[in-house]
Amino acid sequence: MKRHINIVLFVVITAIIGSCSSDFLDEEKIVSPPINSYFTTEKGFNDLVNSNYTFTRTLFAGGNNFAPLVFFGTDLWTNGSDGTFIEFNAYNSGIQPANPVLWNLWSPFYQGIAACNAAISRAGAVEEMPESAVNQKVAESYFLRAWYYHILVMHFGGLPLVTEEVTDVVTTATRASEAEVYNQIVQDLLFAEQHLPDTQDEFGRVTRPAAQALLARVYLTLNQNDMAAEYAEKVINDYGFSLLDDYSRLWDVDNRVNSEVIWSIQFSQDERLNGSGNAYFLYFTPRYDLQPGMTRALENDRPWPRFVATRYYFDLLASNRENDSRFAKSWKTAWIANNESTLVGNMQIGDTAFIYVPWDIPDSEEAELEQKYGVFDINDLYDGENPTGSRELFPHMRKYKDPLRPSINSGVGTKNVIEIRLAEMYLIAAEAQMKEGNLPEAVDHINTIRHRAAWPGKEVDMEITEADLDIDFILDERALELGAERLRWADLKRTGKLIERVQLYNTLGRDNVEQKHLLRPIPSNMIDRLTNREEFEQNPGY
Amino acid sequence: MQKIDWFPDFLGNILNKNRTMKLSFLLLVCALLNVQANSFSQNTKIDLEVENETIQNVLEEIESKSNFTFFYRSGEINEGRTVSLKVRNKPISEILDLIFKGQYVSYSVVKNQIVLKRGGPPIKKIPVQEKISNDLLLDAKIVQQTVTGTIVDNQGIPIPGANVVEKNTTNGTAADFDGNYSLQISGPESILVFTSIGYASQEIPVGVSTTIDVVMREDSQALDEVVVVGYGTQKRRDVTGSVASVSTEDIADIPMTSIEGGIVGRIPGLDVVPSGAGPGASTQIQLRGQRSFTATNDPLIILDGSPYYGTLNDINPYDIESVDVLKDASSTAIYGARGANGVIIITTKRGATGAPRFIFESYGGPIMAYGTIPYANGPQYAEIAREAYRAIGDYPEGGTSAEFDEIIFDEIEIESLRQGGNGLNYQDLLYEHGFQQKHQLTVSGGSEKVKYNFSGSYFQQDGIIPGENFDRYSMRTNLDFTFSPIFSGGASILLNHSYNKRKSSAALFQAFQSSPLGKLYEDDGTPRFTATADGLLLNPLADYIYDSYRWDNKSWGAILNVFGEAKITPDLTYRLNLGTNFKLRTIKESAGFYSLARNLGTATAQVDNTVDNLLLYESILTYNKQFNEKHQLTVTAIQGVQTTRLETSDAGVSDLPYEESRYHNLGSATLVNSVGSNLIETNLLSYAGRIFYGYDSKYLLTLSLRADGASQFSPNHKWGYFPSAAFAYRISDEGFMKSTENWLDDLKLRLSYGVTGNQGISPYQTQGGADRSAYSWNESPGFGYYPTELENRNLKWETTAVYNFGVDFRLFGGRLSGSVDMYNTNTYDLLMFRKLPITSGYDQVLQNVGKTKNKGFELSLNSVNISTEEFSWRTDLTFFRNNTEIDELYNGKVDDIGNRWFIGEPIEVFYDFKKIGIWQQNESAEAASYGQEPGQIKVLDVDNDGAITDADRMVLGSPQPDFVSNITNTFNYKNFDLSFQTYIRWGGMSSIGPFAPFSKKRYNKLVFDYWTPTNPTNNYPRPNQLYEGSGLYGSTLTYRDASLISLRQISLGYRFPASLIEKTPLSGLRLYLSGENLAYWTKSEMRDFNMKPDLTGDVVDGTRTISSYPATRTVILGLNIQF
């Protein structure tokens, strides 16, 4: 009997060990907050709105995201030695729905829109905040949603318009018309304008003037010029923004907070905050490191020549360089020797090693200079309209220069990007007033910009008159002031000048560009995933 | 009190296979009798002192002191009668005489069992060797002749318990612990049959011999071999599913650095692919192909009864007793939700009764690079560079020009060109001979109450790249206790520590990339960090020169399994398994300013810690009974609980003020780049049952059902049910097969169907979730949270249903045996990330959608070609093919091009443009119509629309081989043994991705036959300075037929004959020499590049490319000492 008792005990005890409480299979995830309750708190809701900003950075995360769309295929930029995504410059058959550049813009932006939608849909449920505070907060989400949609609509036309958080699996989509999308953008921005504060404690958050500035941009796109002018002038006049005296200070990394910034997209030297970083510093940098006396150095950036100015752009920049400081203040043309082992002639460390200049230096002068350092003038850099040879030699556009990166060869940049600045408001106001027929106001706005751009003492020489003013002038002025600030392709499209100017100045794309290129193809990854893909329209010609 | 008391044979200690077999034999005879049996030993003399004990207790006492087992029919003897006796060093016969003195009890000793029976005259001594007749009566034979001898294996080691039976009688005995036997036979015409588990049986006519010594040859295919099936063991003869095994005998003579080395090619259907190279690299194991997209395709590994999720690298291969691979769903369904990818059951060696036995094993030898990969030398590199500039009109056609060289080459390259010669060969500078060694001591032995098997080992590997090491220390203890006839138990304890380190992050990469015209040291001897002026072409040796890089991966593991077993009734056994599996891993990396990883960036350090813990509880109830001699019934019921808990923490910093602190002072760094920790828990609750019924070993049926509840799944779908059925038919036992019995020993047909699951997904996927987002407000933290996962209330198991048809056969007295399996697998409700229209904000959601199909054929053949006293030759062949097809995706039968998933194609494919040549000069007009020019790659315009668009890409192939075959030939001549293993992996595609030629002058490249105006080849395009990477359509240059034939292993051994070592304390001594991967042949030109296409580790863009690590070959010299 004793033995039986032992067995029974053994079995009973082990069965108890093995028996499980009813919640044994329940799962508890403790490492992140439960979304449904967390976002109703003030802290949670603030976190949710913060997340809306993150996706703005995706434009700059690498060369495969946005840059080929806004630099290539314009009158200002052509391809450097790195031939990738050249199709957007050539307007050739490489612009396919499956092209990753399109998806890399579309996908993170719709994720950003969804994050904004989550904040907008959940704003009503926030418990710890008064309604006005909630509105002020969620107005940031409205602004950002409008900003995302605006960039998408400019490139793709009519879009699937999602304005609420999606909580179930959705496998269909339909495109709203361009007008419907713009209508939503304007409404969102009006809400943002109404509820956003004039200033924010935290630099980088959007404000009322930022909403108004974006409205000005949007109205200009919509050709509602009175509204564009009104909003641009509100920003100019109402908030104490002012143009920096020195154009070059706009691009200094130690001057990221300044009176001209209306809204800037934030990057950081703290890797934990910086995400994938801002890679644009790479793509405008020539192979300076191949010249005698030179090696890579942090202050000179890491070379990855992808975007080179067209001959037209350099000629424009150089033509008035005696009066206009903007070429000198946003381009680097001289490099200082920094590599003992490759010094030539009498060159010493610290001497000028070489210069790249986009104008002609007379041969006699060039020979004299070459006694001291390497000299590459426009005839060395350009063969007619095209960059010479392997397209690695050109002045360095330094708006994205980033000497605070962690190391020379790091591809993760840290530099803030000024997304909207005051000078653009003057240019919007000028263009809008011109289109409205208010030429004196337009000339005033232009001259404000050009005064600041002038070398000291040359202000008068920079002034223009009503006779100078037309849309081509405006576009040229925007090229001088805002070149490389990612607006060009949309500016040309908006003004109906894209095909004309590509045919005039872009040697690679001129034979191919056509009407269909005013819209990008909808990414195939978008369409392939739909269960109603037969109903979903691709843009014509793709 | 009457009882039947034995180990059900499939739960018995598999090391004591003899007893198991004999018991089963006896059970056939003793059907429906309640008999008693216990353990014992033959020639043992026994001390016994009892005072007024019942006979039952006295018999038990004898059993516990000896190896004897008593059998008696209930009621035949008066077990309650008490006796007193005191004997010292008496044989069993005398003791039995005393116990049953005056009683009507007779006894016979058959082999090692003692059968007691009422009847006859009062007890008297009967000769020990007796024939047993079918009615279990004691038909004593007249003794005419006694044969004695020793039974040893081919290593000269005695085989205790080996059976000797006089043919066509039941007269037999078993060898004692020293392999000695003695048997009285009926006469000189007798034939003795020698059998033992794991050895080929032998028949020897007696003639006039009185001494017959026998050397038993190993035979892994013996029908009576016991295989480990889930939650128990089964005789190979009775197996109904598809189970393949590798036993220690199969691989005993093969030096292995890991288990994979021992099983590769030996299990049809099992594909072992290295997932990297170099010391400590792991492998991927796949059974019968891939079936899952998202969930794991790894088979479940059961190590000594509990699931093992670690790397097989951590298990010492010499500790393995057997590896049993369950392939079809009827075998794996007992593992339910984890069984879909097959189950690999690894059993480690356990102790056996006897004096301590020591085995010392030691080997060592070099690891050598197969050759250097033929990268361009200096002049070749320069010529490619010039051609790249010629292509854009920046270098004169034909000839070289010093003036233009000055432009395209930098100062250092110019200097190197001026000096002439071949420039630098970085591979030669980098490669060195690696080395590996291994030392292990194993001790085993035990008493009747406690058996032990202990081993400790050290394994070390130095790679062919400096500073790469892998060290493994392991200790294993297996204990078995017999507490009483009812209670027994045991423990398996495995402790290991492995240490994998590297001193360079990218030396190999830079050796391939850097310009051969570079320079590693300045003229004054100071090292250069870059090889040329180019900031990305680094000195491949920089990490060593500056001692600037460390990568350390240490892990400590403890696997502890204990079990207790109780025989509730003689038929019913309860077993409790408790297991825990603990692993601590810490990976540390530091990279200094002058390291290839940082490339003149601030010094960084990173530490990642992982604590992994698994707890297991299982109750197993087994009922095993035989009825009417012919009906065998085994019922198994299982309850199990398993929990896992994974905790991680990590920190990464940069800008260390003092680099030499490596990763030991993270706090001193200026910047914190990352800090993290995480917790992941899962729970699994299971109930399972299995019924095995066999009729006369002719009709065999297995039914099983398992219910699994897993925490990962949604509340409504926590539970999954996995049924299976298998039927086997031993057709060779049928009367109508009588005519074949001369040559056909055994023929069994198997048919099975089963359903298994795959829960191999990360937890928390059903809940929806939020992720942290990072942003900054002018350098202040701007972290956020946002929803990143949709709640998914319907997530459930992935389900796999398998039909399997198999044939097992054995011909010509065991000279030829093997099995054939055919299967058809359908996997549905695939756990797949259904890609969502991104407009919802969610890229994907995990759903049960999609179907895949696997079909395959497997063959294994074992042939004894020649078997003589002195020479034997054996050939083992395996062959399998598996074809995986995607049947349906989330959108139905619609391809997902983004993921490279195509209906009707395998899961992994190469999808790209198809290169059809190079545009030639006479095709320039046509090339121009495609926007191309002569010298560029011409790809197929699939849709013939005059433009190359995305639509012109096509599926080019897949890594899936057409078939895999392995042939092992083993020769034994006297004391020599020689085996060589040929491995064939035929078909399939591989990509030489990492070696794709660069288009422009910058990075070095393999020497390819490239197009120039004067060399109108169709092989490779003209180098072109305008393209990054490998240029326009450059990826089309990388695809290769992966067919491979390799001489995987040759090993030659010599066993010192007993005559040489008998004066030493040694009982065995073997020396061996073995080479791995000594030669290989590939169908493509990869061999010319010294690349093996089966190194398919790096997964790039959904496809695999070969590893950039060069192929290696190894030779070792080893020693095995037993004493």
PDB file of N, CA, C and O in Angstrom, chain A residues 122-138:
ATOM      1  N   ARG A 122      -7.740  60.780 -32.189  1.00  0.00           N
ATOM      2  CA  ARG A 122      -7.743  60.511 -30.759  1.00  0.00           C
ATOM      3  C   ARG A 122      -7.808  61.786 -29.915  1.00  0.00           C
ATOM      4  O   ARG A 122      -7.850  61.714 -28.688  1.00  0.00           O
ATOM      5  N   ALA A 123      -7.798  62.943 -30.586  1.00  0.00           N
ATOM      6  CA  ALA A 123      -7.768  64.206 -29.826  1.00  0.00           C
ATOM      7  C   ALA A 123      -8.976  64.324 -28.908  1.00  0.00           C
ATOM      8  O   ALA A 123      -8.874  64.811 -27.776  1.00  0.00           O
ATOM      9  N   GLY A 124     -10.136  63.829 -29.389  1.00  0.00           N
ATOM     10  CA  GLY A 124     -11.352  63.957 -28.599  1.00  0.00           C
ATOM     11  C   GLY A 124     -11.316  63.140 -27.323  1.00  0.00           C
ATOM     12  O   GLY A 124     -12.089  63.405 -26.390  1.00  0.00           O
ATOM     13  N   ALA A 125     -10.462  62.149 -27.261  1.00  0.00           N
ATOM     14  CA  ALA A 125     -10.463  61.241 -26.114  1.00  0.00           C
ATOM     15  C   ALA A 125      -9.431  61.616 -25.057  1.00  0.00           C
ATOM     16  O   ALA A 125      -9.298  60.933 -24.045  1.00  0.00           O
ATOM     17  N   VAL A 126      -8.675  62.687 -25.299  1.00  0.00           N
ATOM     18  CA  VAL A 126      -7.644  63.050 -24.329  1.00  0.00           C
ATOM     19  C   VAL A 126      -8.313  63.572 -23.064  1.00  0.00           C
ATOM     20  O   VAL A 126      -9.155  64.465 -23.116  1.00  0.00           O
ATOM     21  N   GLU A 127      -7.961  62.969 -21.950  1.00  0.00           N
ATOM     22  CA  GLU A 127      -8.708  63.254 -20.726  1.00  0.00           C
ATOM     23  C   GLU A 127      -8.087  64.349 -19.865  1.00  0.00           C
ATOM     24  O   GLU A 127      -8.767  65.061 -19.155  1.00  0.00           O
ATOM     25  N   GLU A 128      -6.782  64.462 -19.928  1.00  0.00           N
ATOM     26  CA  GLU A 128      -6.118  65.296 -18.932  1.00  0.00           C
ATOM     27  C   GLU A 128      -5.936  66.749 -19.383  1.00  0.00           C
ATOM     28  O   GLU A 128      -5.336  67.539 -18.677  1.00  0.00           O
ATOM     29  N   MET A 129      -6.399  67.072 -20.580  1.00  0.00           N
ATOM     30  CA  MET A 129      -6.111  68.408 -21.092  1.00  0.00           C
ATOM     31  C   MET A 129      -7.415  69.140 -21.424  1.00  0.00           C
ATOM     32  O   MET A 129      -8.362  68.528 -21.912  1.00  0.00           O
ATOM     33  N   PRO A 130      -7.447  70.450 -21.217  1.00  0.00           N
ATOM     34  CA  PRO A 130      -8.597  71.231 -21.660  1.00  0.00           C
ATOM     35  C   PRO A 130      -8.654  71.263 -23.189  1.00  0.00           C
ATOM     36  O   PRO A 130      -7.635  71.079 -23.857  1.00  0.00           O
ATOM     37  N   GLU A 131      -9.833  71.508 -23.712  1.00  0.00           N
ATOM     38  CA  GLU A 131     -10.021  71.408 -25.152  1.00  0.00           C
ATOM     39  C   GLU A 131      -9.093  72.347 -25.915  1.00  0.00           C
ATOM     40  O   GLU A 131      -8.527  71.990 -26.943  1.00  0.00           O
ATOM     41  N   SER A 132      -8.895  73.530 -25.383  1.00  0.00           N
ATOM     42  CA  SER A 132      -8.057  74.495 -26.104  1.00  0.00           C
ATOM     43  C   SER A 132      -6.621  73.987 -26.196  1.00  0.00           C
ATOM     44  O   SER A 132      -5.967  74.127 -27.234  1.00  0.00           O
ATOM     45  N   ALA A 133      -6.157  73.381 -25.113  1.00  0.00           N
ATOM     46  CA  ALA A 133      -4.797  72.849 -25.131  1.00  0.00           C
ATOM     47  C   ALA A 133      -4.700  71.701 -26.120  1.00  0.00           C
ATOM     48  O   ALA A 133      -3.706  71.563 -26.842  1.00  0.00           O
ATOM     49  N   VAL A 134      -5.747  70.851 -26.139  1.00  0.00           N
ATOM     50  CA  VAL A 134      -5.752  69.743 -27.088  1.00  0.00           C
ATOM     51  C   VAL A 134      -5.732  70.287 -28.507  1.00  0.00           C
ATOM     52  O   VAL A 134      -4.975  69.816 -29.366  1.00  0.00           O
ATOM     53  N   ASN A 135      -6.538  71.318 -28.774  1.00  0.00           N
ATOM     54  CA  ASN A 135      -6.583  71.874 -30.117  1.00  0.00           C
ATOM     55  C   ASN A 135      -5.248  72.469 -30.530  1.00  0.00           C
ATOM     56  O   ASN A 135      -4.806  72.312 -31.668  1.00  0.00           O
ATOM     57  N   GLN A 136      -4.617  73.149 -29.578  1.00  0.00           N
ATOM     58  CA  GLN A 136      -3.318  73.740 -29.901  1.00  0.00           C
ATOM     59  C   GLN A 136      -2.310  72.659 -30.271  1.00  0.00           C
ATOM     60  O   GLN A 136      -1.522  72.800 -31.191  1.00  0.00           O
ATOM     61  N   LYS A 137      -2.394  71.552 -29.539  1.00  0.00           N
ATOM     62  CA  LYS A 137      -1.462  70.446 -29.792  1.00  0.00           C
ATOM     63  C   LYS A 137      -1.782  69.776 -31.121  1.00  0.00           C
ATOM     64  O   LYS A 137      -0.908  69.555 -31.955  1.00  0.00           O
ATOM     65  N   VAL A 138      -3.062  69.444 -31.284  1.00  0.00           N
ATOM     66  CA  VAL A 138      -3.412  68.662 -32.476  1.00  0.00           C
ATOM     67  C   VAL A 138      -3.302  69.520 -33.741  1.00  0.00           C
ATOM     68  O   VAL A 138      -3.170  68.976 -34.846  1.00  0.00           O
TER      69      VAL A 138
END
